[in-house]
Amino acid sequence: MGRLPGRLLPTPAATRSMMPERKAIESWLTDMDGVLVHEGVPVPGAPEFVQRMKTSGKPFLILTNNSIYTPRDLQARLHRMGIDVPEQSIWTAALATAQFLSGQRPGGTAYVIGEAGLTTAMHAAGYVLTEFDPDYVVLGETRTYSFEQITKAIRLIGGGAKFICTNPDATGPSNEGALPAAGSVAAMISKATGVEPYFVGKPNPMMMRSALNTIEAHSESTAMIGDRMDTDVLCGLEAGLETILVLTGISTRAEADRYPFRPSRIVNSVADLIDEI
């Protein structure tokens, strides 16, 4: 189709000038595994990066889709690796899930498959954990998924309980190799019930929104640092944040080019961001 008479198409330079410029970064969100730690050791520069965030006075949160551990557990884990971070600066998919359910049905009931990170968050949100006619079945991460638990979840969902899952990750890491994670178990339950869960964790932008609300930050002046295009970058992008992909985890520069969306920028590691804080 030819150009319409009397209508000028914008030049590439004009198109770039039409894009809104982002505000200066005043708040930081960062993933944990693959960004600050990798295979049980800190990423070079990560302790200094976290220390700079702490001393800057700018609000920040460390995010993780892992719902196994409480923030206090994760704080201790990071401390052993030389990364000192306040407990209140860690935000998990378990906390986001409990907050979401508390807003949806305050004081509700749930049958929970998961570890202390999830059960503690659910109790703190005012939920009663029960297997007798619960409002929700809540599936989180655990290293001890049992056939009995999965069967109970299938029957409760069949009986009318709503299905919630902390995160859609299909596998998780271990020293022996990949492990089935919440997303894989959710798929099994969905196949048996015909009911799809609502996933709260990344890449649902609700995870980002809940984190922003926790530190009273605004999306226009917040950056999200992650190592995965399909969760961290996508989630940050959909929540309206500046997105920074680091190359110390899952996604490579070549893989990033294959996605139909782009991060705001790509850096080698968080060490490259220390001077920006």
PDB file of C-alpha atoms in Angstrom:
ATOM      1  CA  MET A   1       0.000   0.000   0.000  1.00  0.00           C
ATOM      2  CA  GLY A   2       1.371   3.414  -0.963  1.00  0.00           C
ATOM      3  CA  ARG A   3       1.711   6.425   1.292  1.00  0.00           C
ATOM      4  CA  LEU A   4      -1.531   8.363   1.683  1.00  0.00           C
ATOM      5  CA  PRO A   5      -1.533  11.801  -0.017  1.00  0.00           C
ATOM      6  CA  GLY A   6      -0.805  14.661   2.334  1.00  0.00           C
ATOM      7  CA  ARG A   7       0.271  12.358   5.187  1.00  0.00           C
ATOM      8  CA  LEU A   8       3.888  12.174   6.301  1.00  0.00           C
ATOM      9  CA  LEU A   9       5.125   9.078   8.086  1.00  0.00           C
ATOM     10  CA  PRO A  10       7.387   9.747  11.102  1.00  0.00           C
ATOM     11  CA  THR A  11      11.087   9.238  10.563  1.00  0.00           C
ATOM     12  CA  PRO A  12      12.897   6.746  12.849  1.00  0.00           C
ATOM     13  CA  ALA A  13      14.430   9.692  14.754  1.00  0.00           C
ATOM     14  CA  ALA A  14      11.001  11.255  15.195  1.00  0.00           C
ATOM     15  CA  THR A  15       9.594   7.928  16.378  1.00  0.00           C
ATOM     16  CA  ARG A  16      12.315   7.705  19.027  1.00  0.00           C
ATOM     17  CA  SER A  17      11.583  11.243  20.181  1.00  0.00           C
ATOM     18  CA  MET A  18       7.913  10.316  20.613  1.00  0.00           C
ATOM     19  CA  MET A  19       8.841   7.663  23.194  1.00  0.00           C
ATOM     20  CA  PRO A  20       8.512   9.011  26.762  1.00  0.00           C
ATOM     21  CA  GLU A  21      11.746   9.331  28.690  1.00  0.00           C
ATOM     22  CA  ARG A  22      11.855   7.424  31.955  1.00  0.00           C
ATOM     23  CA  LYS A  23      12.321   9.169  35.267  1.00  0.00           C
ATOM     24  CA  ALA A  24      15.492   8.696  37.306  1.00  0.00           C
ATOM     25  CA  ILE A  25      15.553   5.442  39.267  1.00  0.00           C
ATOM     26  CA  GLU A  26      14.507   6.061  42.864  1.00  0.00           C
ATOM     27  CA  SER A  27      13.604   2.481  43.856  1.00  0.00           C
ATOM     28  CA  TRP A  28      15.033  -0.932  43.027  1.00  0.00           C
ATOM     29  CA  LEU A  29      13.542  -4.408  42.726  1.00  0.00           C
ATOM     30  CA  THR A  30      15.862  -7.323  42.073  1.00  0.00           C
ATOM     31  CA  ASP A  31      15.520 -11.051  41.664  1.00  0.00           C
ATOM     32  CA  MET A  32      17.687 -13.185  43.942  1.00  0.00           C
ATOM     33  CA  ASP A  33      18.784 -16.433  42.261  1.00  0.00           C
ATOM     34  CA  GLY A  34      20.813 -15.726  39.140  1.00  0.00           C
ATOM     35  CA  VAL A  35      21.204 -12.054  40.049  1.00  0.00           C
ATOM     36  CA  LEU A  36      22.662 -11.940  43.564  1.00  0.00           C
ATOM     37  CA  VAL A  37      23.544 -15.621  44.004  1.00  0.00           C
ATOM     38  CA  HIS A  38      24.242 -18.422  41.553  1.00  0.00           C
ATOM     39  CA  GLU A  39      24.525 -22.102  42.447  1.00  0.00           C
ATOM     40  CA  GLY A  40      24.949 -21.333  46.124  1.00  0.00           C
ATOM     41  CA  VAL A  41      27.642 -18.645  45.835  1.00  0.00           C
ATOM     42  CA  PRO A  42      27.314 -14.860  45.588  1.00  0.00           C
ATOM     43  CA  VAL A  43      27.642 -13.274  42.171  1.00  0.00           C
ATOM     44  CA  PRO A  44      30.820 -11.130  42.099  1.00  0.00           C
ATOM     45  CA  GLY A  45      29.842  -7.617  43.100  1.00  0.00           C
ATOM     46  CA  ALA A  46      26.512  -8.654  44.654  1.00  0.00           C
ATOM     47  CA  PRO A  47      27.498  -7.978  48.302  1.00  0.00           C
ATOM     48  CA  GLU A  48      28.741  -4.512  47.320  1.00  0.00           C
ATOM     49  CA  PHE A  49      25.600  -3.885  45.262  1.00  0.00           C
ATOM     50  CA  VAL A  50      23.294  -4.756  48.186  1.00  0.00           C
ATOM     51  CA  GLN A  51      25.390  -2.684  50.566  1.00  0.00           C
ATOM     52  CA  ARG A  52      25.130   0.306  48.232  1.00  0.00           C
ATOM     53  CA  MET A  53      21.342  -0.106  48.088  1.00  0.00           C
ATOM     54  CA  LYS A  54      21.197  -0.168  51.889  1.00  0.00           C
ATOM     55  CA  THR A  55      23.328   2.943  52.373  1.00  0.00           C
ATOM     56  CA  SER A  56      21.646   4.902  49.567  1.00  0.00           C
ATOM     57  CA  GLY A  57      18.417   5.269  51.493  1.00  0.00           C
ATOM     58  CA  LYS A  58      16.446   4.360  48.362  1.00  0.00           C
ATOM     59  CA  PRO A  59      13.645   1.787  48.819  1.00  0.00           C
ATOM     60  CA  PHE A  60      14.475  -1.696  47.530  1.00  0.00           C
ATOM     61  CA  LEU A  61      13.216  -5.269  47.678  1.00  0.00           C
ATOM     62  CA  ILE A  62      14.778  -8.612  46.796  1.00  0.00           C
ATOM     63  CA  LEU A  63      12.171 -10.769  45.055  1.00  0.00           C
ATOM     64  CA  THR A  64      11.922 -14.529  44.675  1.00  0.00           C
ATOM     65  CA  ASN A  65       9.305 -16.916  43.304  1.00  0.00           C
ATOM     66  CA  ASN A  66      10.520 -19.506  45.800  1.00  0.00           C
ATOM     67  CA  SER A  67       7.842 -19.990  48.463  1.00  0.00           C
ATOM     68  CA  ILE A  68       9.703 -22.606  50.533  1.00  0.00           C
ATOM     69  CA  TYR A  69      11.509 -20.197  52.844  1.00  0.00           C
ATOM     70  CA  THR A  70      10.421 -17.329  55.055  1.00  0.00           C
ATOM     71  CA  PRO A  71      12.165 -13.968  54.633  1.00  0.00           C
ATOM     72  CA  ARG A  72      14.066 -14.709  57.849  1.00  0.00           C
ATOM     73  CA  ASP A  73      15.295 -18.017  56.391  1.00  0.00           C
ATOM     74  CA  LEU A  74      16.429 -16.258  53.219  1.00  0.00           C
ATOM     75  CA  GLN A  75      18.085 -13.503  55.207  1.00  0.00           C
ATOM     76  CA  ALA A  76      20.153 -16.132  57.052  1.00  0.00           C
ATOM     77  CA  ARG A  77      20.985 -17.900  53.787  1.00  0.00           C
ATOM     78  CA  LEU A  78      22.213 -14.681  52.194  1.00  0.00           C
ATOM     79  CA  HIS A  79      24.159 -13.733  55.329  1.00  0.00           C
ATOM     80  CA  ARG A  80      26.096 -17.012  55.170  1.00  0.00           C
ATOM     81  CA  MET A  81      27.143 -16.013  51.653  1.00  0.00           C
ATOM     82  CA  GLY A  82      28.319 -12.579  52.734  1.00  0.00           C
ATOM     83  CA  ILE A  83      25.243 -10.650  51.609  1.00  0.00           C
ATOM     84  CA  ASP A  84      23.672  -8.735  54.486  1.00  0.00           C
ATOM     85  CA  VAL A  85      20.112  -7.662  53.851  1.00  0.00           C
ATOM     86  CA  PRO A  86      17.258  -6.753  56.233  1.00  0.00           C
ATOM     87  CA  GLU A  87      14.507  -9.342  56.577  1.00  0.00           C
ATOM     88  CA  GLN A  88      11.901  -6.750  55.588  1.00  0.00           C
ATOM     89  CA  SER A  89      13.700  -6.185  52.289  1.00  0.00           C
ATOM     90  CA  ILE A  90      12.871  -9.690  51.018  1.00  0.00           C
ATOM     91  CA  TRP A  91       9.590 -10.283  49.182  1.00  0.00           C
ATOM     92  CA  THR A  92       8.528 -13.828  48.264  1.00  0.00           C
ATOM     93  CA  ALA A  93       5.772 -15.319  46.128  1.00  0.00           C
ATOM     94  CA  ALA A  94       4.384 -16.763  49.375  1.00  0.00           C
ATOM     95  CA  LEU A  95       3.981 -13.282  50.864  1.00  0.00           C
ATOM     96  CA  ALA A  96       2.424 -11.987  47.653  1.00  0.00           C
ATOM     97  CA  THR A  97       0.015 -14.942  47.556  1.00  0.00           C
ATOM     98  CA  ALA A  98      -1.058 -14.477  51.175  1.00  0.00           C
ATOM     99  CA  GLN A  99      -1.542 -10.736  50.625  1.00  0.00           C
ATOM    100  CA  PHE A 100      -3.594 -11.391  47.489  1.00  0.00           C
ATOM    101  CA  LEU A 101      -5.875 -13.894  49.233  1.00  0.00           C
ATOM    102  CA  SER A 102      -6.301 -11.631  52.241  1.00  0.00           C
ATOM    103  CA  GLY A 103      -7.573  -8.943  49.898  1.00  0.00           C
ATOM    104  CA  GLN A 104      -9.827 -11.332  48.005  1.00  0.00           C
ATOM    105  CA  ARG A 105     -11.404 -13.111  50.971  1.00  0.00           C
ATOM    106  CA  PRO A 106     -10.288 -11.779  54.370  1.00  0.00           C
ATOM    107  CA  GLY A 107     -10.137 -14.434  57.093  1.00  0.00           C
ATOM    108  CA  GLY A 108     -10.671 -17.265  54.633  1.00  0.00           C
ATOM    109  CA  THR A 109      -9.666 -20.913  54.735  1.00  0.00           C
ATOM    110  CA  ALA A 110      -7.208 -22.864  52.597  1.00  0.00           C
ATOM    111  CA  TYR A 111      -5.737 -26.284  52.061  1.00  0.00           C
ATOM    112  CA  VAL A 112      -2.048 -25.549  51.574  1.00  0.00           C
ATOM    113  CA  ILE A 113       0.615 -27.690  49.945  1.00  0.00           C
ATOM    114  CA  GLY A 114       3.930 -26.073  50.761  1.00  0.00           C
ATOM    115  CA  GLU A 115       6.613 -25.347  53.312  1.00  0.00           C
ATOM    116  CA  ALA A 116       7.034 -22.891  56.195  1.00  0.00           C
ATOM    117  CA  GLY A 117       7.486 -19.913  53.883  1.00  0.00           C
ATOM    118  CA  LEU A 118       3.923 -20.323  52.613  1.00  0.00           C
ATOM    119  CA  THR A 119       2.153 -21.597  55.727  1.00  0.00           C
ATOM    120  CA  THR A 120       3.703 -18.846  57.878  1.00  0.00           C
ATOM    121  CA  ALA A 121       2.594 -16.172  55.397  1.00  0.00           C
ATOM    122  CA  MET A 122      -0.932 -17.598  55.234  1.00  0.00           C
ATOM    123  CA  HIS A 123      -1.253 -17.666  59.028  1.00  0.00           C
ATOM    124  CA  ALA A 124       0.055 -14.099  59.265  1.00  0.00           C
ATOM    125  CA  ALA A 125      -2.600 -13.024  56.742  1.00  0.00           C
ATOM    126  CA  GLY A 126      -5.312 -14.385  59.043  1.00  0.00           C
ATOM    127  CA  TYR A 127      -6.070 -17.583  57.151  1.00  0.00           C
ATOM    128  CA  VAL A 128      -7.113 -20.885  58.722  1.00  0.00           C
ATOM    129  CA  LEU A 129      -5.389 -23.884  57.151  1.00  0.00           C
ATOM    130  CA  THR A 130      -7.721 -26.829  56.846  1.00  0.00           C
ATOM    131  CA  GLU A 131      -8.578 -29.750  54.598  1.00  0.00           C
ATOM    132  CA  PHE A 132     -12.292 -29.560  55.407  1.00  0.00           C
ATOM    133  CA  ASP A 133     -14.244 -27.608  52.774  1.00  0.00           C
ATOM    134  CA  PRO A 134     -11.637 -24.833  52.288  1.00  0.00           C
ATOM    135  CA  ASP A 135     -12.229 -21.714  50.231  1.00  0.00           C
ATOM    136  CA  TYR A 136      -8.968 -22.281  48.355  1.00  0.00           C
ATOM    137  CA  VAL A 137      -6.407 -24.904  47.506  1.00  0.00           C
ATOM    138  CA  VAL A 138      -3.050 -23.111  47.584  1.00  0.00           C
ATOM    139  CA  LEU A 139      -0.115 -24.865  45.933  1.00  0.00           C
ATOM    140  CA  GLY A 140       3.435 -23.753  46.653  1.00  0.00           C
ATOM    141  CA  GLU A 141       6.943 -25.147  46.431  1.00  0.00           C
ATOM    142  CA  THR A 142       8.064 -28.125  48.494  1.00  0.00           C
ATOM    143  CA  ARG A 143      10.725 -30.801  48.157  1.00  0.00           C
ATOM    144  CA  THR A 144       8.258 -33.415  49.458  1.00  0.00           C
ATOM    145  CA  TYR A 145       5.225 -33.394  47.149  1.00  0.00           C
ATOM    146  CA  SER A 146       3.156 -36.443  48.065  1.00  0.00           C
ATOM    147  CA  PHE A 147       0.562 -38.425  46.130  1.00  0.00           C
ATOM    148  CA  GLU A 148      -1.753 -38.088  49.121  1.00  0.00           C
ATOM    149  CA  GLN A 149      -1.531 -34.276  49.111  1.00  0.00           C
ATOM    150  CA  ILE A 150      -2.085 -34.054  45.362  1.00  0.00           C
ATOM    151  CA  THR A 151      -5.063 -36.409  45.563  1.00  0.00           C
ATOM    152  CA  LYS A 152      -6.575 -34.339  48.372  1.00  0.00           C
ATOM    153  CA  ALA A 153      -6.090 -31.144  46.330  1.00  0.00           C
ATOM    154  CA  ILE A 154      -7.779 -32.699  43.278  1.00  0.00           C
ATOM    155  CA  ARG A 155     -10.799 -33.775  45.322  1.00  0.00           C
ATOM    156  CA  LEU A 156     -11.142 -30.426  47.088  1.00  0.00           C
ATOM    157  CA  ILE A 157     -10.955 -28.501  43.802  1.00  0.00           C
ATOM    158  CA  GLY A 158     -13.501 -30.937  42.351  1.00  0.00           C
ATOM    159  CA  GLY A 159     -15.692 -30.080  45.326  1.00  0.00           C
ATOM    160  CA  GLY A 160     -15.568 -26.360  44.610  1.00  0.00           C
ATOM    161  CA  ALA A 161     -12.387 -24.984  46.204  1.00  0.00           C
ATOM    162  CA  LYS A 162     -10.684 -22.301  44.119  1.00  0.00           C
ATOM    163  CA  PHE A 163      -7.196 -23.136  42.841  1.00  0.00           C
ATOM    164  CA  ILE A 164      -4.265 -20.803  43.557  1.00  0.00           C
ATOM    165  CA  CYS A 165      -0.570 -21.437  42.850  1.00  0.00           C
ATOM    166  CA  THR A 166       2.302 -19.321  44.126  1.00  0.00           C
ATOM    167  CA  ASN A 167       4.308 -19.455  40.894  1.00  0.00           C
ATOM    168  CA  PRO A 168       4.330 -21.115  37.459  1.00  0.00           C
ATOM    169  CA  ASP A 169       7.963 -22.328  37.450  1.00  0.00           C
ATOM    170  CA  ALA A 170       8.022 -25.832  35.964  1.00  0.00           C
ATOM    171  CA  THR A 171      11.359 -26.839  37.464  1.00  0.00           C
ATOM    172  CA  GLY A 172      13.674 -25.730  40.229  1.00  0.00           C
ATOM    173  CA  PRO A 173      17.420 -26.184  40.754  1.00  0.00           C
ATOM    174  CA  SER A 174      19.186 -28.604  43.060  1.00  0.00           C
ATOM    175  CA  ASN A 175      22.729 -29.932  43.399  1.00  0.00           C
ATOM    176  CA  GLU A 176      21.618 -33.108  41.624  1.00  0.00           C
ATOM    177  CA  GLY A 177      19.846 -31.339  38.768  1.00  0.00           C
ATOM    178  CA  ALA A 178      16.371 -30.051  37.952  1.00  0.00           C
ATOM    179  CA  LEU A 179      13.453 -30.801  40.273  1.00  0.00           C
ATOM    180  CA  PRO A 180       9.741 -30.613  39.462  1.00  0.00           C
ATOM    181  CA  ALA A 181       8.403 -27.330  40.817  1.00  0.00           C
ATOM    182  CA  ALA A 182       4.986 -25.849  41.530  1.00  0.00           C
ATOM    183  CA  GLY A 183       4.132 -25.253  37.876  1.00  0.00           C
ATOM    184  CA  SER A 184       4.571 -28.919  36.984  1.00  0.00           C
ATOM    185  CA  VAL A 185       2.479 -30.116  39.911  1.00  0.00           C
ATOM    186  CA  ALA A 186      -0.174 -27.505  39.088  1.00  0.00           C
ATOM    187  CA  ALA A 187      -0.351 -28.886  35.549  1.00  0.00           C
ATOM    188  CA  MET A 188      -0.963 -32.367  36.949  1.00  0.00           C
ATOM    189  CA  ILE A 189      -3.784 -31.116  39.169  1.00  0.00           C
ATOM    190  CA  SER A 190      -5.277 -29.105  36.291  1.00  0.00           C
ATOM    191  CA  LYS A 191      -5.224 -32.147  34.035  1.00  0.00           C
ATOM    192  CA  ALA A 192      -7.152 -34.116  36.641  1.00  0.00           C
ATOM    193  CA  THR A 193      -9.689 -31.401  37.489  1.00  0.00           C
ATOM    194  CA  GLY A 194     -10.025 -29.331  34.332  1.00  0.00           C
ATOM    195  CA  VAL A 195      -9.373 -26.252  36.500  1.00  0.00           C
ATOM    196  CA  GLU A 196      -6.476 -23.900  35.805  1.00  0.00           C
ATOM    197  CA  PRO A 197      -4.870 -22.171  38.798  1.00  0.00           C
ATOM    198  CA  TYR A 198      -4.371 -18.466  39.270  1.00  0.00           C
ATOM    199  CA  PHE A 199      -0.613 -17.901  39.494  1.00  0.00           C
ATOM    200  CA  VAL A 200       0.395 -15.008  41.759  1.00  0.00           C
ATOM    201  CA  GLY A 201       4.189 -14.973  41.319  1.00  0.00           C
ATOM    202  CA  LYS A 202       6.272 -13.800  38.385  1.00  0.00           C
ATOM    203  CA  PRO A 203       5.530 -13.218  35.531  1.00  0.00           C
ATOM    204  CA  ASN A 204       2.187 -12.009  36.913  1.00  0.00           C
ATOM    205  CA  PRO A 205       2.669  -8.230  37.229  1.00  0.00           C
ATOM    206  CA  MET A 206       0.709  -8.468  40.477  1.00  0.00           C
ATOM    207  CA  MET A 207       3.954  -9.687  42.074  1.00  0.00           C
ATOM    208  CA  MET A 208       5.568  -6.406  41.040  1.00  0.00           C
ATOM    209  CA  ARG A 209       2.595  -4.316  42.087  1.00  0.00           C
ATOM    210  CA  SER A 210       2.543  -5.878  45.540  1.00  0.00           C
ATOM    211  CA  ALA A 211       6.282  -5.260  45.874  1.00  0.00           C
ATOM    212  CA  LEU A 212       5.896  -1.629  44.786  1.00  0.00           C
ATOM    213  CA  ASN A 213       3.100  -1.107  47.295  1.00  0.00           C
ATOM    214  CA  THR A 214       5.207  -2.653  50.054  1.00  0.00           C
ATOM    215  CA  ILE A 215       7.962  -0.055  49.641  1.00  0.00           C
ATOM    216  CA  GLU A 216       5.588   2.720  48.518  1.00  0.00           C
ATOM    217  CA  ALA A 217       7.375   3.063  45.200  1.00  0.00           C
ATOM    218  CA  HIS A 218       6.121   4.203  41.797  1.00  0.00           C
ATOM    219  CA  SER A 219       6.540   2.144  38.644  1.00  0.00           C
ATOM    220  CA  GLU A 220       7.794   5.130  36.612  1.00  0.00           C
ATOM    221  CA  SER A 221      10.841   5.551  38.861  1.00  0.00           C
ATOM    222  CA  THR A 222      11.569   1.892  39.710  1.00  0.00           C
ATOM    223  CA  ALA A 223      13.883  -0.606  38.012  1.00  0.00           C
ATOM    224  CA  MET A 224      13.545  -4.396  38.022  1.00  0.00           C
ATOM    225  CA  ILE A 225      16.754  -6.440  37.726  1.00  0.00           C
ATOM    226  CA  GLY A 226      16.445 -10.059  36.652  1.00  0.00           C
ATOM    227  CA  ASP A 227      18.187 -12.908  34.899  1.00  0.00           C
ATOM    228  CA  ARG A 228      15.185 -14.376  33.068  1.00  0.00           C
ATOM    229  CA  MET A 229      13.412 -12.856  30.104  1.00  0.00           C
ATOM    230  CA  ASP A 230      10.270 -14.971  30.555  1.00  0.00           C
ATOM    231  CA  THR A 231       9.644 -14.005  34.190  1.00  0.00           C
ATOM    232  CA  ASP A 232      11.681 -11.072  35.539  1.00  0.00           C
ATOM    233  CA  VAL A 233      11.811  -8.922  32.413  1.00  0.00           C
ATOM    234  CA  LEU A 234       8.285  -9.763  31.264  1.00  0.00           C
ATOM    235  CA  CYS A 235       6.852  -9.102  34.720  1.00  0.00           C
ATOM    236  CA  GLY A 236       8.689  -5.803  35.102  1.00  0.00           C
ATOM    237  CA  LEU A 237       7.735  -4.708  31.608  1.00  0.00           C
ATOM    238  CA  GLU A 238       4.040  -5.400  32.138  1.00  0.00           C
ATOM    239  CA  ALA A 239       4.124  -3.542  35.463  1.00  0.00           C
ATOM    240  CA  GLY A 240       5.610  -0.473  33.762  1.00  0.00           C
ATOM    241  CA  LEU A 241       9.092  -0.662  35.298  1.00  0.00           C
ATOM    242  CA  GLU A 242      12.489  -0.107  33.762  1.00  0.00           C
ATOM    243  CA  THR A 243      13.877  -3.594  33.169  1.00  0.00           C
ATOM    244  CA  ILE A 244      17.521  -4.633  33.401  1.00  0.00           C
ATOM    245  CA  LEU A 245      18.641  -8.098  32.293  1.00  0.00           C
ATOM    246  CA  VAL A 246      21.847  -9.428  33.872  1.00  0.00           C
ATOM    247  CA  LEU A 247      23.796 -12.232  32.222  1.00  0.00           C
ATOM    248  CA  THR A 248      24.725 -14.118  35.411  1.00  0.00           C
ATOM    249  CA  GLY A 249      21.767 -16.497  35.401  1.00  0.00           C
ATOM    250  CA  ILE A 250      19.403 -18.116  32.901  1.00  0.00           C
ATOM    251  CA  SER A 251      18.942 -15.888  29.851  1.00  0.00           C
ATOM    252  CA  THR A 252      21.815 -15.076  27.504  1.00  0.00           C
ATOM    253  CA  ARG A 253      22.143 -12.071  25.212  1.00  0.00           C
ATOM    254  CA  ALA A 254      21.405 -14.283  22.204  1.00  0.00           C
ATOM    255  CA  GLU A 255      18.285 -15.730  23.835  1.00  0.00           C
ATOM    256  CA  ALA A 256      17.061 -12.244  24.722  1.00  0.00           C
ATOM    257  CA  ASP A 257      17.095 -11.334  21.034  1.00  0.00           C
ATOM    258  CA  ARG A 258      14.581 -14.102  20.271  1.00  0.00           C
ATOM    259  CA  TYR A 259      11.810 -12.622  22.419  1.00  0.00           C
ATOM    260  CA  PRO A 260       9.217 -10.229  20.964  1.00  0.00           C
ATOM    261  CA  PHE A 261       9.887  -7.833  23.859  1.00  0.00           C
ATOM    262  CA  ARG A 262      13.104  -6.284  25.058  1.00  0.00           C
ATOM    263  CA  PRO A 263      14.544  -5.267  28.420  1.00  0.00           C
ATOM    264  CA  SER A 264      15.375  -1.598  28.830  1.00  0.00           C
ATOM    265  CA  ARG A 265      19.024  -2.672  28.823  1.00  0.00           C
ATOM    266  CA  ILE A 266      21.354  -5.628  29.301  1.00  0.00           C
ATOM    267  CA  VAL A 267      24.387  -5.599  31.617  1.00  0.00           C
ATOM    268  CA  ASN A 268      26.884  -8.274  32.554  1.00  0.00           C
ATOM    269  CA  SER A 269      26.051  -8.276  36.280  1.00  0.00           C
ATOM    270  CA  VAL A 270      24.834  -6.141  39.167  1.00  0.00           C
ATOM    271  CA  ALA A 271      28.453  -5.040  39.616  1.00  0.00           C
ATOM    272  CA  ASP A 272      27.840  -2.799  36.594  1.00  0.00           C
ATOM    273  CA  LEU A 273      25.013  -1.020  38.423  1.00  0.00           C
ATOM    274  CA  ILE A 274      26.718  -0.134  41.708  1.00  0.00           C
ATOM    275  CA  ASP A 275      27.704   3.375  40.619  1.00  0.00           C
ATOM    276  CA  GLU A 276      24.119   4.145  39.543  1.00  0.00           C
ATOM    277  CA  ILE A 277      22.686   3.857  43.051  1.00  0.00           C
TER     278      ILE A 277
END
